[in-house]
Every structure is written in structure tokens, then in C-alpha cells.
Tab-separated table of C-alpha atoms and ligand atoms in Angstrom:
chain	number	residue	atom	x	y	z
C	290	UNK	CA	72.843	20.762	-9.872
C	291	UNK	CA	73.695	24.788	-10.449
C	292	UNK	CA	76.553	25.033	-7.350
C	293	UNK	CA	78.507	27.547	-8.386
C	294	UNK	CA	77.076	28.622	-11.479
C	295	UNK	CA	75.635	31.762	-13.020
C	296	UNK	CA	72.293	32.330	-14.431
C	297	UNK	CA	70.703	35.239	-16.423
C	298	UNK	CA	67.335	35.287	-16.639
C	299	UNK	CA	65.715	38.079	-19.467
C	300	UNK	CA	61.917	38.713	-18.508
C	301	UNK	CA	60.852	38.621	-14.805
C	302	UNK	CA	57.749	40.835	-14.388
C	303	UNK	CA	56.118	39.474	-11.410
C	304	UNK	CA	55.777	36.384	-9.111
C	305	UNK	CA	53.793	34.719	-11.848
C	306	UNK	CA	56.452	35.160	-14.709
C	307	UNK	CA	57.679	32.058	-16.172
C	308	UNK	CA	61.046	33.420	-15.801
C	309	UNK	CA	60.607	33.684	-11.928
C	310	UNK	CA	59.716	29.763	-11.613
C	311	UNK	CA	62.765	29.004	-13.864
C	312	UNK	CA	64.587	31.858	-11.506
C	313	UNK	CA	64.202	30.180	-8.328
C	314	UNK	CA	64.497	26.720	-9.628
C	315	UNK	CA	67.974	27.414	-10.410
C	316	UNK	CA	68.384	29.503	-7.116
C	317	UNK	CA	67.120	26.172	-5.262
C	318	UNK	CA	69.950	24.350	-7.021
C	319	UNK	CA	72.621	26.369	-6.019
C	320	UNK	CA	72.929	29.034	-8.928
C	321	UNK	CA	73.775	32.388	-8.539
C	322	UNK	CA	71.091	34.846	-10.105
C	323	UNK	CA	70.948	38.231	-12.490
C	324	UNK	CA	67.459	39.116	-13.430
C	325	UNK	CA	66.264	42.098	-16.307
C	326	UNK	CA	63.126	43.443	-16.181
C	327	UNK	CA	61.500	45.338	-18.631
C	328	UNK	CA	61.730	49.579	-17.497
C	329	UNK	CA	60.411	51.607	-14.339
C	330	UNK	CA	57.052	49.783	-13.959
C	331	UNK	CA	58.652	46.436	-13.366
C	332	UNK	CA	61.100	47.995	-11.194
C	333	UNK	CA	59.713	47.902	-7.396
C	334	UNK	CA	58.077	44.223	-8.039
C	335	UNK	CA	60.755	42.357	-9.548
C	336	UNK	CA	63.731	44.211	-6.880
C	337	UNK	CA	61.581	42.812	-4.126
C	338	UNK	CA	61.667	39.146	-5.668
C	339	UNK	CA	65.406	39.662	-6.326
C	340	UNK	CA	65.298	40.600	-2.673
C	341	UNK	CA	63.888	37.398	-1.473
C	342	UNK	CA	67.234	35.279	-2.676
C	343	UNK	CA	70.655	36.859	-1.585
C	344	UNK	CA	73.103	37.888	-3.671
C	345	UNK	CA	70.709	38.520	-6.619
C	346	UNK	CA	71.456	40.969	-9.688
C	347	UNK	CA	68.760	43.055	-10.947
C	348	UNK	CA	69.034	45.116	-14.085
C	349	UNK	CA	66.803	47.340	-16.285
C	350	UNK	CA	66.927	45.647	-19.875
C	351	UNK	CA	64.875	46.311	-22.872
C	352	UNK	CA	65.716	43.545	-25.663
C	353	UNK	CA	65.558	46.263	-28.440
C	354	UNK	CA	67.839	47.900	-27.140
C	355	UNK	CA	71.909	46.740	-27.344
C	356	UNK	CA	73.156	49.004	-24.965
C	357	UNK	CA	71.535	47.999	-22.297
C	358	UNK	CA	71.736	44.113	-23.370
C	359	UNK	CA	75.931	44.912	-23.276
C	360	UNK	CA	75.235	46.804	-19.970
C	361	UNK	CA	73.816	43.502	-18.721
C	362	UNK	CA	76.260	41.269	-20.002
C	363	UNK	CA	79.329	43.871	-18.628
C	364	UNK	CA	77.614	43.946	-14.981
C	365	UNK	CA	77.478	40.394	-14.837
C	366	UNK	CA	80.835	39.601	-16.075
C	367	UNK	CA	82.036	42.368	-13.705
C	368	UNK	CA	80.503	40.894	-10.443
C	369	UNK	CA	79.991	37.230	-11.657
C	370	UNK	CA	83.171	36.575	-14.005
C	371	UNK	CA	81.197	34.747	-16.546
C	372	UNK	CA	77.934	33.136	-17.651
C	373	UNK	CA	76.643	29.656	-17.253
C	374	UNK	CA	73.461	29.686	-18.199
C	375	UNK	CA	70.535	32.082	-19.995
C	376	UNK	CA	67.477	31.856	-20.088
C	377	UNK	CA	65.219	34.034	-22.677
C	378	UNK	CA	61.663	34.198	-20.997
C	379	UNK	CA	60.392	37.185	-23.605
C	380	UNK	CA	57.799	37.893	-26.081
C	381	UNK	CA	55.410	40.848	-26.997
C	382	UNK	CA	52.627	41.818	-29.452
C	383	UNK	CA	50.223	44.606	-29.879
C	384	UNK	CA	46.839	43.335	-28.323
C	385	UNK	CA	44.935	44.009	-31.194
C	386	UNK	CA	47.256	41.592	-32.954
C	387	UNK	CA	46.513	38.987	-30.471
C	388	UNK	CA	42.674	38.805	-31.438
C	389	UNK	CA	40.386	38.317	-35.187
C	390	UNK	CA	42.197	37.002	-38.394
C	391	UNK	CA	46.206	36.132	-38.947
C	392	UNK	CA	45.754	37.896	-42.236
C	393	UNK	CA	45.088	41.326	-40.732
C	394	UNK	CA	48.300	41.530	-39.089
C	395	UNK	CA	50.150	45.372	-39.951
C	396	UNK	CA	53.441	45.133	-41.321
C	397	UNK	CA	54.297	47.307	-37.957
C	398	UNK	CA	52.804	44.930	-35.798
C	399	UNK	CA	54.633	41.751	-37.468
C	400	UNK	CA	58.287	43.943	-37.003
C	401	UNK	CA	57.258	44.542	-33.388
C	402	UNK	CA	56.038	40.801	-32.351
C	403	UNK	CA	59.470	39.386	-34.381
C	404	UNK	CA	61.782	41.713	-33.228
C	405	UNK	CA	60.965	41.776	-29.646
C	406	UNK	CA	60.100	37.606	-29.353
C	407	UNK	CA	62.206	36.366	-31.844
C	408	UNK	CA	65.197	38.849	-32.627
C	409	UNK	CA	65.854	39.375	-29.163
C	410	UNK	CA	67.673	35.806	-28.339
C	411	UNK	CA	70.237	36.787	-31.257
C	412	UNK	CA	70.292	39.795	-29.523
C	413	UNK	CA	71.026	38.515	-25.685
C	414	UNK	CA	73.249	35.454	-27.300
C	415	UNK	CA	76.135	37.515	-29.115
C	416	UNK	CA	77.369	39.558	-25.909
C	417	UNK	CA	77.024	36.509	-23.958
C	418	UNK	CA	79.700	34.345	-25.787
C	419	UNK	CA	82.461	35.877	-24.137
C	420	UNK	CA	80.956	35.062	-20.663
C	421	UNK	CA	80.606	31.890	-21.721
C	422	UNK	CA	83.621	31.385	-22.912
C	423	UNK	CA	85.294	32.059	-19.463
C	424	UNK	CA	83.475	28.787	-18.258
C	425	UNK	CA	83.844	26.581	-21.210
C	426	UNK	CA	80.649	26.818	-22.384
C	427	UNK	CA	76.793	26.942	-21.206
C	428	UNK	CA	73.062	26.527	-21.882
C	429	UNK	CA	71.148	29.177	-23.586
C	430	UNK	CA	66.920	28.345	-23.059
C	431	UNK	CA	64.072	29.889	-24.566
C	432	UNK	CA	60.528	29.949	-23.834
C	433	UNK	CA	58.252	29.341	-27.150
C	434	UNK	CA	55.013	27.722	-27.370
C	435	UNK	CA	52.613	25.125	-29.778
C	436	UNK	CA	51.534	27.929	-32.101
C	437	UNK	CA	54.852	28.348	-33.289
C	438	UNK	CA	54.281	24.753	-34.841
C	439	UNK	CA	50.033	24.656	-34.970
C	440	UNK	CA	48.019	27.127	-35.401
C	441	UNK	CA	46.049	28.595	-32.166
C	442	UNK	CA	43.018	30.789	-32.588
C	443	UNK	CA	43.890	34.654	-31.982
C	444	UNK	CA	47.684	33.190	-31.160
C	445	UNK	CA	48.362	34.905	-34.780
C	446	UNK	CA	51.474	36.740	-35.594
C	447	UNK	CA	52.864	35.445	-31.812
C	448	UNK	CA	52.517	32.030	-33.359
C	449	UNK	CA	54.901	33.396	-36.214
C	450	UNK	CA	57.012	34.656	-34.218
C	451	UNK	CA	57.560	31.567	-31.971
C	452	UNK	CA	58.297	29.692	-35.406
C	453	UNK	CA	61.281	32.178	-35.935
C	454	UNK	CA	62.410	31.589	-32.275
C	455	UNK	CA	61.877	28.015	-32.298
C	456	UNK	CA	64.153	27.991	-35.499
C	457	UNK	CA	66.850	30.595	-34.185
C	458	UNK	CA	67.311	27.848	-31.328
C	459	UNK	CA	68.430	25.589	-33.675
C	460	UNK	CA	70.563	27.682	-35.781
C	461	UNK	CA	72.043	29.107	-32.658
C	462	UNK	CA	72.941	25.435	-31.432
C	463	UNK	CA	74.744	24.442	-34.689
C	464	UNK	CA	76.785	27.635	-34.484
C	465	UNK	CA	77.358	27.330	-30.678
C	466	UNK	CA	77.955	24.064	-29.817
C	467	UNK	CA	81.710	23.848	-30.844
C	468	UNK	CA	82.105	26.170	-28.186
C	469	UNK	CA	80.544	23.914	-25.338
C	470	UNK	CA	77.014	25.977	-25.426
C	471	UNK	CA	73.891	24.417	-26.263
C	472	UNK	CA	70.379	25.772	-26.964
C	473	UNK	CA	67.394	24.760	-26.429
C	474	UNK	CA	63.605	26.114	-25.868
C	475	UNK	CA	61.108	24.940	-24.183
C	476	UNK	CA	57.390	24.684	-24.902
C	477	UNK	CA	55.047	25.573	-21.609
C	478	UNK	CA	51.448	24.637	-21.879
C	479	UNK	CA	49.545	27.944	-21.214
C	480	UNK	CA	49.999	29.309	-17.793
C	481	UNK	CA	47.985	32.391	-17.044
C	482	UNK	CA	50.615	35.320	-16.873
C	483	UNK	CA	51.137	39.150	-18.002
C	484	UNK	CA	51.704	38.198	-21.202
C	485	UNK	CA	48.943	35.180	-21.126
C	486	UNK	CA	46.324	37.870	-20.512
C	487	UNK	CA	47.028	39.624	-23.584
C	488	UNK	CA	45.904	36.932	-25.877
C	489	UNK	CA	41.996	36.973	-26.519
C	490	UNK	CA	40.445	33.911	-25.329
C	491	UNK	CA	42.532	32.229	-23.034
C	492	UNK	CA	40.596	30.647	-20.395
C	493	UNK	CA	39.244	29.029	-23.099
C	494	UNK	CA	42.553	27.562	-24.061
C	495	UNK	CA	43.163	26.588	-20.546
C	496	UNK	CA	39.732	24.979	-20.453
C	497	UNK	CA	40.284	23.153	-23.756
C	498	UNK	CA	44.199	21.623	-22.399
C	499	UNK	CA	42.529	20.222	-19.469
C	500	UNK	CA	40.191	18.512	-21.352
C	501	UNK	CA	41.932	16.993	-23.844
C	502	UNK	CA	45.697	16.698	-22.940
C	503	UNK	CA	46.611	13.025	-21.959
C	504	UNK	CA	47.360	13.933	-18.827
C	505	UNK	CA	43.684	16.046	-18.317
C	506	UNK	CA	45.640	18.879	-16.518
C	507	UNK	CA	46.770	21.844	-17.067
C	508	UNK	CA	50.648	22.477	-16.221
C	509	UNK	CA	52.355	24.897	-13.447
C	510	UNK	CA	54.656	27.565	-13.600
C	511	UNK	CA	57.210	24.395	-11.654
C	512	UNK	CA	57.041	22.408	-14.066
C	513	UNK	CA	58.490	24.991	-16.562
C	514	UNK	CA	61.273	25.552	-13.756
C	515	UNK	CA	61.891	21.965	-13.231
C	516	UNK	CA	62.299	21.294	-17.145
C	517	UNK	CA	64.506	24.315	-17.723
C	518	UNK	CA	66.750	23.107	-14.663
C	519	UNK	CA	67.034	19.462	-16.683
C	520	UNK	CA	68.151	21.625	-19.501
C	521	UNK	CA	70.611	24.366	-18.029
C	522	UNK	CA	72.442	21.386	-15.712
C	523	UNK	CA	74.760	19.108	-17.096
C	524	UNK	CA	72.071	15.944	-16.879
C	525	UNK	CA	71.311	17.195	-20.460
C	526	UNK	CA	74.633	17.701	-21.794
C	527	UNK	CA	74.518	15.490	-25.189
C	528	UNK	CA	70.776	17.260	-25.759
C	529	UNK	CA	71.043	20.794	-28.054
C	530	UNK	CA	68.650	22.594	-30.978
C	531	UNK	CA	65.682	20.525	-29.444
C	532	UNK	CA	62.381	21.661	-28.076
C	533	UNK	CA	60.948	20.368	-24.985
C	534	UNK	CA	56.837	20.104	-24.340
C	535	UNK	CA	56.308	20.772	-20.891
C	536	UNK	CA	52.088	20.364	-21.651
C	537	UNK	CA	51.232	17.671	-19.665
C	538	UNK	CA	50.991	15.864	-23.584
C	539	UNK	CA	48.781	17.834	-25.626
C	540	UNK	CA	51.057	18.504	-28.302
C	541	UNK	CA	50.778	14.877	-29.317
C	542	UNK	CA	46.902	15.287	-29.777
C	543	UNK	CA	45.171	15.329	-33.303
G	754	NAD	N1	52.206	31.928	-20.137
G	754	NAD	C1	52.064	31.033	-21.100
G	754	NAD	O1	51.005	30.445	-21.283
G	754	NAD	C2	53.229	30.725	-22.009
G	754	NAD	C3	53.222	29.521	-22.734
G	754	NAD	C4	54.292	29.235	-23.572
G	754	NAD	C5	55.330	30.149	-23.689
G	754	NAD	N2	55.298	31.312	-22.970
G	754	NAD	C6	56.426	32.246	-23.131
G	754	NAD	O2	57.059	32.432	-21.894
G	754	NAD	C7	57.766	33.657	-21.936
G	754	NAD	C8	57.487	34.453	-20.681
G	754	NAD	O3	56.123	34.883	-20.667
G	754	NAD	P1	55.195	34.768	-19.371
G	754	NAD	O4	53.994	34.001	-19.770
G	754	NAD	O5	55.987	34.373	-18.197
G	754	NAD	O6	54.658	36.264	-19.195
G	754	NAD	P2	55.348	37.554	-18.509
G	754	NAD	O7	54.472	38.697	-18.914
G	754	NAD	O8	55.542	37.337	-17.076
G	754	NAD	O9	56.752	37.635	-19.227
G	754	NAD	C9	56.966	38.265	-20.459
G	754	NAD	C10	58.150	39.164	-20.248
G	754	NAD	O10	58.558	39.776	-21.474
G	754	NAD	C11	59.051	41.047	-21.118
G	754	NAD	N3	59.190	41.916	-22.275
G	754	NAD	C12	58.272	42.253	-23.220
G	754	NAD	N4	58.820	43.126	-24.093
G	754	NAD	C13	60.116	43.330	-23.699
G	754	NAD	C14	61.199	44.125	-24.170
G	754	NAD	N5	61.090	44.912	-25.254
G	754	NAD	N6	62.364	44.085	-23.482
G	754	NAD	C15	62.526	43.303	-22.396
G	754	NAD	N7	61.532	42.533	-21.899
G	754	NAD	C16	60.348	42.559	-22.542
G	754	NAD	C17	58.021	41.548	-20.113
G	754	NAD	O11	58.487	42.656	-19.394
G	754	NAD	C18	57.848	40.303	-19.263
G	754	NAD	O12	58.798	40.284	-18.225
G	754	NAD	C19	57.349	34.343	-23.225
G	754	NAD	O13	58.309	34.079	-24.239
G	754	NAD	C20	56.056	33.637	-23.560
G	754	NAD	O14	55.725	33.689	-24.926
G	754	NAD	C21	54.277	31.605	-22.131
């Protein structure tokens, strides 16, 4: 479904990264891979995944900063001669944010969780157009989740932040799709990852999903891979500015 096509893929910290499942997805389907990982301490782990599927980019990348998004998007035009597809698998907030009452949230803490979740796919979009561009187009994902849209306890100014995202996808599709690129996110279920881990409580969301979902499961990272395949290959070419549920239902549940 990918043959011959190139996919950058913003957040792979480790083997459980949602960004790794989509990653080798797309691998499996014939794509060619750059990964960005966040600084030094992501370094040695995410080269040795990269190292597991040939001809895979690597680069240092922090979304705040635009040099190094350009340096990414120069390498890869350099050795790849253009962009298919990009995926934006990023968010961070402080911990303490991620815990007690929405209302406590510093006005440093809201900047933070915004700029680096929500900002950020402005960020990696712009330099990307003229990779795009040399194919006729792409698809641009991003990863958001239910408490953009409902609110989740301790989820907080994440939640917020997702909202912004979820809404940047869709003012990023109406600008973009003249130019053969669509955008879309996609909303995982809760998969316990880094960034899972930093939000207070979440076994007990994992617990809850299982429950009550329609399908009583909780999802894998797969199924996020699976779903963003669907929407990087051209099986979901007339479908842009939408967000996907991959949560085994429990979106739909009052
Ligand atoms: N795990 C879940 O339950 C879940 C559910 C729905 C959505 N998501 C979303 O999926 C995406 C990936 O998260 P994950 O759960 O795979 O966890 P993860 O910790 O593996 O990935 C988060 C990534 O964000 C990167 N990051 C943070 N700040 C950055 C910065 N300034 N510059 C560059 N990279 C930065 C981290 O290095 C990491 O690679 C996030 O957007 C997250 O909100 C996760």
C-alpha cells in the first residue's frame, strides 16, 4: 500500500511509542522511513529500532525548535526527494498539570502543553509542503485523543490541547487539500506508553475502557498502526479534516 513512498514519523521514544506501531506498519507496506526523536536520551533506543528496518533515517528533532524541524525536512528531501506521508505522534505536559483540578493549570504550563502538542503540527506541516509538492501531494496524521472532545479526570490542560490539535487538523485540511494533501488525526484508546505514564490515574482509565467500551477491550498499539496505514494510503483518498476512533467504541458511550 506504501511501495515507494516516504514517511516521517515525529515522536518515536521506544518500542512502545505509538509512533513506532504506525512506523513499522508503513515499513510492512513498503514505505521508506525517517524517524525524530526527542534529544540524547532517546538517542541509543530509537537508532537501534531504526536499525531493525534498512534504509531507515533517524534524526534529533525537538518540535519547538524550527531549525531542527527544517534540518529534518532538508535531510529527507536530500536523501528521499520528497515526502509522502507524516505522521505527528507528539504531546507533552508538566506532570503536575496532568493531576488535581483543570482550573489550577499555570499560564506557563498551558503555553508548554499547547505549544509542544498542538503548535507543533503547524510547525512540522509548513516545511513539509515543498516535499510534498514534489509528489503531488500526501497525508499529514496526528495522534489526539477523547479529552480533546470530553472531559477525562486529571487529562486537564492535555485535553485542551488535543481540542486545538484536533481543530488545527481541520484547518490544515481546508488549506491543504488543493494541493493533493489531506489531514487527518486519529483518536487511540489509551495505550500504556511514556507519555501514558505521565497522566495520574491511568490504569484506572484502562480498567474503566475495558469495561464499558462496546467492544469490552482495550485497544493495541496495531491497531493505531493499522488505522493510520488506512489513512496515509490512497484507500482513503476522498477522506480529509476527519478524526478517526481507534477505541474499540467507547467514544460512542454516554
Ligand atoms: N498512549 C495513549 O494512551 C494515547 C492515546 C491517545 C493519543 N495519544 C497520543 O499519541 C501520541 C504519542 O504518544 P505515545 O502515547 O506514543 O507516548 P510516547 O511517550 O511514546 O510519545 C510521545 C513522544 O512525544 C515526544 N516529545 C515530547 N515533547 C517533544 C518535543 N518538544 N519535541 C519533540 N518530541 C517531543 C517524546 O519524545 C515522545 O517520543 C501523543 O500525541 C499522545 O498524546 C496517546
Amino acid at each position: 500500500m506504501l511501495k515507494d513512498k516516504t514517511a516521517l514519523v515525529y515522536g518515536v521514544a521506544n518500542d512502545r511509542s505509538l509512533a513506532w506501531a504506525i512506523a513499522q506498519a508503513f515499513s510492512q507496506a513498503g514505505a521508506r522511513l525517517v524517524l525524530t526523536y526527542q534529544g540524547e536520551r532517546m538517542e541509543r533506543n530509537v537508532r537501534a529500532l531504526a536499525e531493525t528496518v534498512p534504509g531507515t533515517l533517524c534524526y534529533d528533532c525537538d518540535v519547538t525548535n524550527d531549525d531542527e524541524i527544517a534540518a529534518v525536512c532538508a535531510n529527507t528531501d536530500r536523501e528521499c526527494g520528497g515526502l509522502d506521508v507524516l505522521v505527528h505522534s507528539v504531546a507533552f505536559a508538566r506532570k503536575e498539570e496532568l493531576a488535581g483540578r483543570y482550573v489550577d493549570t499555570s499560564r506557563d504550563g498551558f503555553r508548554i502543553a499547547n505549544e509542544v502538542s498542538a503548535y507543533s503540527l503547524v510547525a512540522v506541516t509548513r516545511p513539509a509542503l515543498p516535499l510534498f509538492e514534489k509528489r503531488g501531494g500526501g497525508s499529514i496524521i496526528a495522534l489526539t485523543y477523547l479529552g480533546a472532545q470530553r472531559v477525562v479526570p486529571n487529562y486537564n490542560v492535555m485535553g485542551v490541547a488535543k481540542a486545538a490539535l484536533e481543530a488545527s487538523v481541520r484547518y490544515l485540511a481546508a488549506d491543504l487539500g488543493p494541493l493533493g494533501i489531506r489531514v487527518n488525526g486519529i483518536s487511540a484508546g489509551p495505550v500504556k506508553t511514556l507519555a501514558a505514564r505521565g497522566i495520574s490515574g491511568f490504569g484506572s482509565i484502562l480498567a474503566h475502557v475495558e469495561e464499558r467500551a462496546p467492544l469490552r477491550r482495550n485497544i493495541s498499539d496495531s491497531d493505531v498502526g493499522q488505522a493510520a496505514l488506512f489513512l496515509a494510503s490512497d484507500m482513503s483518498r476522498n477522506i480529509t479534516g476527519e478524526v478517526l476512533f481507534v477505541d474499540a467504541g467507547f467514544h460512542i458511550m454516554a
